[in-house]
CSV table of C-alpha atoms and ligand atoms in Angstrom, one decimal:
chain,number,residue,atom,x,y,z
A,1,UNK,CA,0.0,-0.1,0.3
A,2,UNK,CA,1.3,3.8,-1.5
A,3,UNK,CA,-0.2,6.7,0.1
A,4,UNK,CA,0.0,9.7,-2.9
A,5,UNK,CA,-0.8,13.2,-2.9
A,6,UNK,CA,-2.5,14.1,-5.7
A,7,UNK,CA,-2.0,17.0,-7.7
A,8,UNK,CA,-4.8,19.2,-6.5
A,9,UNK,CA,-3.5,18.1,-2.7
A,10,UNK,CA,-5.5,15.1,-1.2
A,11,UNK,CA,-3.7,12.2,0.3
A,12,UNK,CA,-4.8,8.6,0.1
A,13,UNK,CA,-4.0,5.4,0.4
A,14,UNK,CA,-3.9,3.9,-3.3
A,15,UNK,CA,-3.3,0.0,-4.4
A,16,UNK,CA,-1.0,0.8,-7.0
A,17,UNK,CA,-0.8,-3.0,-8.4
A,18,UNK,CA,-4.7,-3.7,-7.7
A,19,UNK,CA,-6.5,-0.8,-9.6
A,20,UNK,CA,-7.1,-1.7,-13.4
A,21,UNK,CA,-8.4,0.3,-16.2
A,22,UNK,CA,-12.5,-1.3,-16.0
A,23,UNK,CA,-15.0,-2.1,-19.8
A,24,UNK,CA,-17.6,0.5,-20.8
A,25,UNK,CA,-20.2,-2.2,-20.7
A,26,UNK,CA,-20.6,-2.9,-16.7
A,27,UNK,CA,-20.0,0.9,-16.8
A,28,UNK,CA,-23.9,1.3,-19.1
A,29,UNK,CA,-25.7,-1.4,-18.0
A,30,UNK,CA,-25.8,0.4,-14.0
A,31,UNK,CA,-26.4,3.8,-15.5
A,32,UNK,CA,-29.1,3.1,-18.0
A,33,UNK,CA,-30.5,1.1,-14.3
A,34,UNK,CA,-30.0,4.1,-12.2
A,35,UNK,CA,-30.6,6.4,-14.5
A,36,UNK,CA,-27.4,8.9,-14.7
A,37,UNK,CA,-25.1,9.2,-17.6
A,38,UNK,CA,-21.1,8.9,-18.1
A,39,UNK,CA,-19.3,11.8,-19.0
A,40,UNK,CA,-17.2,11.2,-21.6
A,41,UNK,CA,-14.1,14.0,-21.4
A,42,UNK,CA,-11.3,14.0,-23.4
A,43,UNK,CA,-7.6,13.7,-22.3
A,44,UNK,CA,-5.2,16.1,-23.9
A,45,UNK,CA,-2.6,16.5,-21.5
A,46,UNK,CA,-1.4,16.3,-18.0
A,47,UNK,CA,-3.8,19.5,-16.2
A,48,UNK,CA,-6.4,18.1,-17.6
A,49,UNK,CA,-6.4,14.5,-17.0
A,50,UNK,CA,-5.9,15.4,-13.2
A,51,UNK,CA,-8.7,17.9,-13.4
A,52,UNK,CA,-11.1,15.3,-14.4
A,53,UNK,CA,-9.9,12.6,-12.1
A,54,UNK,CA,-9.6,14.7,-9.2
A,55,UNK,CA,-13.7,16.3,-10.3
A,56,UNK,CA,-14.1,12.2,-10.4
A,57,UNK,CA,-12.8,11.1,-7.5
A,58,UNK,CA,-14.4,13.7,-4.9
A,59,UNK,CA,-18.0,13.3,-6.4
A,60,UNK,CA,-17.7,9.9,-5.9
A,61,UNK,CA,-18.1,9.1,-10.3
A,62,UNK,CA,-17.0,7.0,-12.5
A,63,UNK,CA,-15.4,8.4,-15.7
A,64,UNK,CA,-14.6,7.8,-19.2
A,65,UNK,CA,-11.6,9.2,-20.5
A,66,UNK,CA,-11.2,10.0,-24.1
A,67,UNK,CA,-8.8,10.3,-26.6
A,68,UNK,CA,-9.0,11.5,-29.9
A,69,UNK,CA,-6.7,10.9,-33.1
A,70,UNK,CA,-5.5,15.2,-32.5
A,71,UNK,CA,-5.0,14.1,-28.7
A,72,UNK,CA,-2.9,10.3,-29.4
A,73,UNK,CA,-0.8,13.2,-32.0
A,74,UNK,CA,0.1,16.1,-29.6
A,75,UNK,CA,0.5,13.7,-26.5
A,76,UNK,CA,2.0,10.6,-28.1
A,77,UNK,CA,-0.7,7.6,-27.3
A,78,UNK,CA,2.1,6.2,-24.2
A,79,UNK,CA,2.2,9.6,-22.2
A,80,UNK,CA,-1.7,9.2,-22.6
A,81,UNK,CA,-1.7,6.0,-21.1
A,82,UNK,CA,1.0,6.1,-18.4
A,83,UNK,CA,-1.0,9.4,-17.8
A,84,UNK,CA,-4.3,7.6,-17.5
A,85,UNK,CA,-1.7,4.9,-15.9
A,86,UNK,CA,-1.4,7.8,-12.6
A,87,UNK,CA,-5.2,8.6,-12.6
A,88,UNK,CA,-5.9,5.0,-11.5
A,89,UNK,CA,-2.9,4.8,-8.4
A,90,UNK,CA,-4.4,8.1,-7.3
A,91,UNK,CA,-7.8,7.4,-7.0
A,92,UNK,CA,-10.5,4.9,-6.5
A,93,UNK,CA,-13.6,5.4,-8.8
A,94,UNK,CA,-14.1,2.9,-11.7
A,95,UNK,CA,-12.0,4.9,-15.3
A,96,UNK,CA,-12.5,3.8,-18.8
A,97,UNK,CA,-10.2,4.8,-21.0
A,98,UNK,CA,-11.8,5.7,-24.5
A,99,UNK,CA,-10.9,5.8,-28.2
A,100,UNK,CA,-12.7,8.9,-29.3
A,101,UNK,CA,-13.8,9.0,-33.0
A,102,UNK,CA,-11.3,6.0,-34.4
A,103,UNK,CA,-11.3,7.1,-38.1
A,104,UNK,CA,-10.6,3.7,-39.4
A,105,UNK,CA,-9.3,0.0,-37.9
A,106,UNK,CA,-5.8,0.5,-37.9
A,107,UNK,CA,-6.1,3.8,-35.1
A,108,UNK,CA,-8.8,1.2,-33.2
A,109,UNK,CA,-6.0,-1.4,-33.6
A,110,UNK,CA,-3.5,0.2,-31.8
A,111,UNK,CA,-5.3,1.9,-28.8
A,112,UNK,CA,-6.9,-1.7,-27.9
A,113,UNK,CA,-3.4,-3.4,-28.0
A,114,UNK,CA,-1.7,-0.5,-26.4
A,115,UNK,CA,-4.9,-1.1,-23.6
A,116,UNK,CA,-7.5,0.9,-23.9
A,117,UNK,CA,-10.7,-1.2,-22.5
A,118,UNK,CA,-13.0,0.4,-25.1
A,119,UNK,CA,-12.7,2.4,-28.4
A,120,UNK,CA,-15.4,4.0,-31.0
A,121,UNK,CA,-15.2,3.6,-34.6
A,122,UNK,CA,-17.0,6.5,-36.8
A,123,UNK,CA,-18.0,4.5,-39.8
A,124,UNK,CA,-20.4,7.9,-40.5
A,125,UNK,CA,-19.2,8.9,-43.2
A,126,UNK,CA,-19.1,6.3,-45.0
A,127,UNK,CA,-22.5,4.4,-46.9
A,128,UNK,CA,-24.4,2.1,-44.6
A,129,UNK,CA,-23.6,-1.2,-45.6
A,130,UNK,CA,-19.7,0.5,-45.6
A,131,UNK,CA,-20.2,1.4,-42.6
A,132,UNK,CA,-21.6,-1.8,-41.1
A,133,UNK,CA,-19.0,-3.7,-42.8
A,134,UNK,CA,-16.1,-1.2,-40.9
A,135,UNK,CA,-17.7,-1.5,-37.6
A,136,UNK,CA,-18.0,-5.1,-38.0
A,137,UNK,CA,-14.3,-5.3,-38.9
A,138,UNK,CA,-13.6,-3.7,-35.8
A,139,UNK,CA,-16.1,-5.3,-33.3
A,140,UNK,CA,-14.5,-8.8,-34.1
A,141,UNK,CA,-11.1,-7.5,-33.6
A,142,UNK,CA,-12.0,-6.1,-29.6
A,143,UNK,CA,-14.0,-8.6,-28.3
A,144,UNK,CA,-11.7,-11.3,-28.9
A,145,UNK,CA,-9.5,-8.9,-26.5
A,146,UNK,CA,-12.1,-7.8,-24.5
A,147,UNK,CA,-12.6,-4.4,-25.7
A,148,UNK,CA,-15.6,-3.0,-26.3
A,149,UNK,CA,-16.8,-0.8,-29.2
A,150,UNK,CA,-19.2,2.5,-30.0
A,151,UNK,CA,-20.5,2.8,-33.1
A,152,UNK,CA,-21.4,5.9,-34.9
A,153,UNK,CA,-24.6,6.0,-37.4
A,154,UNK,CA,-26.3,9.5,-38.6
A,155,UNK,CA,-24.0,12.6,-38.9
A,156,UNK,CA,-23.6,15.4,-36.6
A,157,UNK,CA,-22.8,19.1,-38.0
A,158,UNK,CA,-19.6,20.5,-36.6
A,159,UNK,CA,-15.5,19.8,-36.7
A,160,UNK,CA,-13.6,17.2,-35.2
A,161,UNK,CA,-10.5,16.1,-36.3
A,162,UNK,CA,-10.0,18.8,-38.6
A,163,UNK,CA,-13.2,17.1,-40.9
A,164,UNK,CA,-16.0,19.8,-40.7
A,165,UNK,CA,-20.0,18.8,-41.6
A,166,UNK,CA,-21.8,21.8,-42.1
A,167,UNK,CA,-25.5,22.3,-41.2
A,168,UNK,CA,-27.2,20.9,-44.6
A,169,UNK,CA,-25.3,18.0,-44.8
A,170,UNK,CA,-25.9,16.7,-41.2
A,171,UNK,CA,-28.1,13.4,-41.1
A,172,UNK,CA,-30.5,12.6,-38.3
A,173,UNK,CA,-30.0,8.5,-37.4
A,174,UNK,CA,-32.7,6.8,-38.4
A,175,UNK,CA,-34.9,4.4,-36.3
A,176,UNK,CA,-35.0,1.4,-37.8
A,177,UNK,CA,-32.1,1.2,-39.9
A,178,UNK,CA,-30.0,1.8,-36.0
A,179,UNK,CA,-31.7,-1.8,-35.3
A,180,UNK,CA,-30.4,-2.9,-38.2
A,181,UNK,CA,-26.8,-2.0,-38.0
A,182,UNK,CA,-26.8,-2.9,-34.2
A,183,UNK,CA,-27.7,-6.1,-34.8
A,184,UNK,CA,-25.9,-7.0,-37.8
A,185,UNK,CA,-22.4,-5.6,-36.0
A,186,UNK,CA,-22.6,-6.4,-32.7
A,187,UNK,CA,-21.7,-3.1,-31.2
A,188,UNK,CA,-21.7,-2.8,-27.7
A,189,UNK,CA,-22.9,1.6,-27.8
A,190,UNK,CA,-24.1,3.3,-30.5
A,191,UNK,CA,-23.6,7.5,-30.9
A,192,UNK,CA,-26.9,9.4,-32.6
A,193,UNK,CA,-27.1,12.9,-34.3
A,194,UNK,CA,-30.4,14.3,-33.2
A,195,UNK,CA,-29.5,17.6,-33.3
A,196,UNK,CA,-26.3,18.0,-31.1
A,197,UNK,CA,-23.0,19.3,-33.2
A,198,UNK,CA,-19.4,19.3,-32.1
A,199,UNK,CA,-18.0,22.6,-31.1
A,200,UNK,CA,-18.6,26.1,-29.7
A,201,UNK,CA,-21.3,26.6,-32.2
A,202,UNK,CA,-24.5,24.3,-32.3
A,203,UNK,CA,-27.5,26.7,-32.5
A,204,UNK,CA,-28.2,29.4,-34.6
A,205,UNK,CA,-32.1,30.5,-32.4
A,206,UNK,CA,-33.0,29.0,-30.5
A,207,UNK,CA,-31.7,24.8,-29.1
A,208,UNK,CA,-33.3,22.0,-30.3
A,209,UNK,CA,-32.8,18.2,-29.5
A,210,UNK,CA,-35.1,15.3,-31.1
A,211,UNK,CA,-36.6,13.8,-27.9
A,212,UNK,CA,-39.2,11.7,-29.9
A,213,UNK,CA,-36.5,10.5,-32.2
A,214,UNK,CA,-34.4,9.5,-29.0
A,215,UNK,CA,-37.5,7.1,-27.6
A,216,UNK,CA,-37.9,5.6,-31.0
A,217,UNK,CA,-34.1,4.8,-31.5
A,218,UNK,CA,-34.4,3.1,-28.1
A,219,UNK,CA,-37.3,1.1,-28.4
A,220,UNK,CA,-36.7,-0.3,-32.2
A,221,UNK,CA,-32.8,-0.8,-30.8
A,222,UNK,CA,-33.9,-2.8,-27.4
A,223,UNK,CA,-36.7,-4.9,-29.4
A,224,UNK,CA,-34.2,-6.2,-31.7
A,225,UNK,CA,-31.4,-7.1,-29.3
A,226,UNK,CA,-33.6,-7.2,-26.0
A,227,UNK,CA,-32.1,-5.5,-23.7
A,228,UNK,CA,-31.6,-1.4,-22.3
A,229,UNK,CA,-29.1,-0.2,-25.3
A,230,UNK,CA,-26.7,1.9,-24.4
A,231,UNK,CA,-27.4,5.4,-26.3
A,232,UNK,CA,-24.3,7.7,-26.9
A,233,UNK,CA,-24.4,11.9,-27.3
A,234,UNK,CA,-21.7,13.7,-28.3
A,235,UNK,CA,-21.0,17.3,-28.8
A,236,UNK,CA,-23.1,17.8,-25.7
A,237,UNK,CA,-20.7,20.6,-24.8
A,238,UNK,CA,-23.5,23.3,-22.6
A,239,UNK,CA,-20.7,26.4,-23.9
A,240,UNK,CA,-21.4,27.9,-20.4
A,241,UNK,CA,-22.2,31.8,-21.4
A,242,UNK,CA,-20.2,33.4,-18.6
A,243,UNK,CA,-17.7,31.1,-19.7
A,244,UNK,CA,-17.6,32.1,-23.3
A,245,UNK,CA,-18.3,35.9,-21.6
A,246,UNK,CA,-14.7,35.7,-19.7
A,247,UNK,CA,-12.8,34.6,-23.1
A,248,UNK,CA,-14.6,37.6,-24.7
A,249,UNK,CA,-13.8,39.7,-21.9
A,250,UNK,CA,-9.9,39.1,-21.7
A,251,UNK,CA,-8.9,39.5,-25.7
A,252,UNK,CA,-11.0,36.1,-26.6
A,253,UNK,CA,-12.8,36.3,-29.9
A,254,UNK,CA,-16.4,33.6,-29.8
A,255,UNK,CA,-19.6,35.6,-31.7
A,256,UNK,CA,-22.5,34.0,-30.6
A,257,UNK,CA,-20.8,30.7,-29.0
A,258,UNK,CA,-23.7,28.4,-28.0
A,259,UNK,CA,-24.4,25.2,-26.3
A,260,UNK,CA,-27.0,22.7,-25.4
A,261,UNK,CA,-29.2,23.5,-22.4
A,262,UNK,CA,-28.0,21.6,-19.0
A,263,UNK,CA,-31.7,20.7,-18.4
A,264,UNK,CA,-31.7,18.7,-22.2
A,265,UNK,CA,-28.5,16.6,-21.0
A,266,UNK,CA,-30.2,15.9,-17.8
A,267,UNK,CA,-33.7,15.0,-19.5
A,268,UNK,CA,-31.1,12.8,-21.9
A,269,UNK,CA,-29.2,11.1,-18.6
A,270,UNK,CA,-32.7,10.0,-17.6
A,271,UNK,CA,-34.0,8.8,-20.8
A,272,UNK,CA,-31.5,6.1,-22.1
A,273,UNK,CA,-28.5,7.9,-22.8
A,274,UNK,CA,-25.8,5.8,-21.3
A,275,UNK,CA,-23.1,8.5,-22.0
A,276,UNK,CA,-22.4,12.2,-22.6
A,277,UNK,CA,-19.3,13.4,-24.1
A,278,UNK,CA,-17.5,16.6,-23.0
A,279,UNK,CA,-15.2,18.5,-24.4
A,280,UNK,CA,-15.3,21.9,-25.8
A,281,UNK,CA,-16.4,23.2,-22.0
A,282,UNK,CA,-12.9,21.7,-20.8
A,283,UNK,CA,-11.3,23.8,-22.8
A,284,UNK,CA,-13.4,27.1,-22.3
A,285,UNK,CA,-13.0,26.7,-18.3
A,286,UNK,CA,-9.1,26.0,-19.0
A,287,UNK,CA,-8.8,28.6,-22.2
A,288,UNK,CA,-10.8,32.0,-20.2
A,289,UNK,CA,-9.3,30.8,-17.0
A,290,UNK,CA,-5.4,31.1,-18.7
A,291,UNK,CA,-7.0,34.6,-20.3
A,292,UNK,CA,-7.6,36.2,-17.6
A,293,UNK,CA,-4.3,35.7,-15.8
A,294,UNK,CA,-2.8,37.2,-18.6
A,295,UNK,CA,-4.1,40.0,-18.6
A,296,UNK,CA,-4.5,40.5,-14.6
A,297,UNK,CA,-0.6,39.3,-14.2
A,298,UNK,CA,1.4,40.8,-17.3
A,299,UNK,CA,4.2,40.2,-15.3
A,300,UNK,CA,4.1,36.3,-14.5
A,301,UNK,CA,5.6,33.6,-16.8
A,302,UNK,CA,5.5,30.2,-15.0
A,303,UNK,CA,3.0,27.7,-16.2
A,304,UNK,CA,2.6,26.0,-13.6
A,305,UNK,CA,0.9,29.6,-11.9
A,306,UNK,CA,-1.5,29.7,-15.1
A,307,UNK,CA,-2.0,25.9,-15.6
A,308,UNK,CA,-2.9,25.5,-12.4
A,309,UNK,CA,-5.6,27.7,-11.6
A,310,UNK,CA,-6.6,26.3,-15.8
A,311,UNK,CA,-6.6,23.6,-14.1
A,312,UNK,CA,-8.1,24.0,-10.9
A,313,UNK,CA,-11.9,25.8,-13.3
A,314,UNK,CA,-11.7,22.7,-15.3
A,315,UNK,CA,-12.4,20.9,-12.2
A,316,UNK,CA,-15.1,22.8,-11.0
A,317,UNK,CA,-17.3,22.0,-14.5
A,318,UNK,CA,-16.1,18.9,-14.5
A,319,UNK,CA,-17.9,18.5,-10.6
A,320,UNK,CA,-20.9,20.3,-11.9
A,321,UNK,CA,-21.9,18.2,-14.5
A,322,UNK,CA,-21.5,15.3,-12.0
A,323,UNK,CA,-23.5,16.2,-9.5
A,324,UNK,CA,-26.0,18.8,-11.6
A,325,UNK,CA,-26.1,18.0,-15.0
A,326,UNK,CA,-25.5,13.8,-15.4
A,327,UNK,CA,-26.5,12.6,-12.4
A,328,UNK,CA,-23.3,11.0,-11.9
A,329,UNK,CA,-22.1,11.6,-8.7
A,330,UNK,CA,-22.1,9.1,-5.8
A,331,UNK,CA,-22.3,6.3,-8.9
A,332,UNK,CA,-18.3,5.1,-8.6
A,333,UNK,CA,-19.3,2.4,-5.9
A,334,UNK,CA,-22.8,0.8,-7.4
B,1,G3H,O1,-15.3,15.3,-31.4
B,1,G3H,C1,-14.5,16.1,-31.1
B,1,G3H,C2,-13.8,16.5,-29.2
B,1,G3H,O2,-13.7,17.5,-29.6
B,1,G3H,C3,-12.0,15.9,-29.6
B,1,G3H,O3,-11.4,16.7,-30.8
B,1,G3H,O4,-10.7,16.3,-33.0
B,1,G3H,O5,-9.6,18.4,-31.7
B,1,G3H,O6,-9.2,16.3,-30.2
B,1,G3H,P1,-9.9,17.4,-31.5
B,2,13P,P1,-17.7,19.0,-27.5
B,2,13P,O1,-17.1,19.8,-29.0
B,2,13P,O2,-20.0,19.3,-27.4
B,2,13P,O3,-17.6,19.0,-26.7
B,2,13P,O4,-18.3,17.7,-28.1
B,2,13P,C1,-17.5,16.3,-27.8
B,2,13P,C2,-17.6,15.0,-28.3
B,2,13P,O5,-18.0,14.8,-28.7
B,2,13P,C3,-16.0,14.5,-28.5
B,2,13P,O6,-16.4,13.5,-29.4
B,3,ZN,ZN1,-18.1,13.3,-30.6
């Protein structure tokens, strides 16, 4: 047994060798039964990871740490895995490590071989048959190694890894197609398009999500699989007004940024959505805080002095999601 002091000052026992990543299937089953959703937070560096891990520990929440192709390119997969190992060693809550938006079989394989407990194969840009074929190839490889697979059907508007889809080319997920897709691919969870989108500009005017479609997709998919099937919502940042205002006040330029209202995410988490993806809000919390610091302390140049408050802001943001929006808080020991 080892005593570690975490980055944000919590001292606790850790059982280094006993702690392993968990799969997402177990997490989703409990979340669906309990009427809450697991937040999947994107990790790009040490401070973001520490903030999420500390928030999870303090609120007793299970978490999914997710890594995009861009994160792997920026930070190097080996660094990210070692940081996640550190999170396992310094916390006591269930942690899954997930590949976000895997574009092809090779990146999924690299992550599965590297020790991830879950991967996403995103074939949503392909025609249905091609998406089914690619997803099935990943499912076969992943399941043989005990790794779960998220797939995507329907096209979200927005930007991810430099791929831009404008609102005109976004297509909502069809319930019957979703049922066929899940049955034929054997995927473990499905990301659907019902009006969310990536980034800080999600709606022009009133925010709207197609919850009727969510209910139809749930019904159709549950009927073919015979159990409550986990649905995933990407593009679920709320883009809080106060963080946008703070960015703009301290030299940023984010005109008309708008996200998914928190009540809608809360509703989704109680109506069959088991995983909710959040990245933009973490970026806003970190950036607005650092912008403020630079303007208020032009004489400072020690990175710890601005990364520290940035990290604290991300932690507070994530704790708020867990407690007040997704309902994950208190479910680490379910
Ligand atoms: O889906 C997009 C996520 O926010 C990841 O973004 O591709 O810039 O790392 P990224
Ligand atoms: P946001 O851009 O709304 O944070 O969505 C993140 C996401 O879906 C990551 O896959
Ligand atoms: Zn996404």
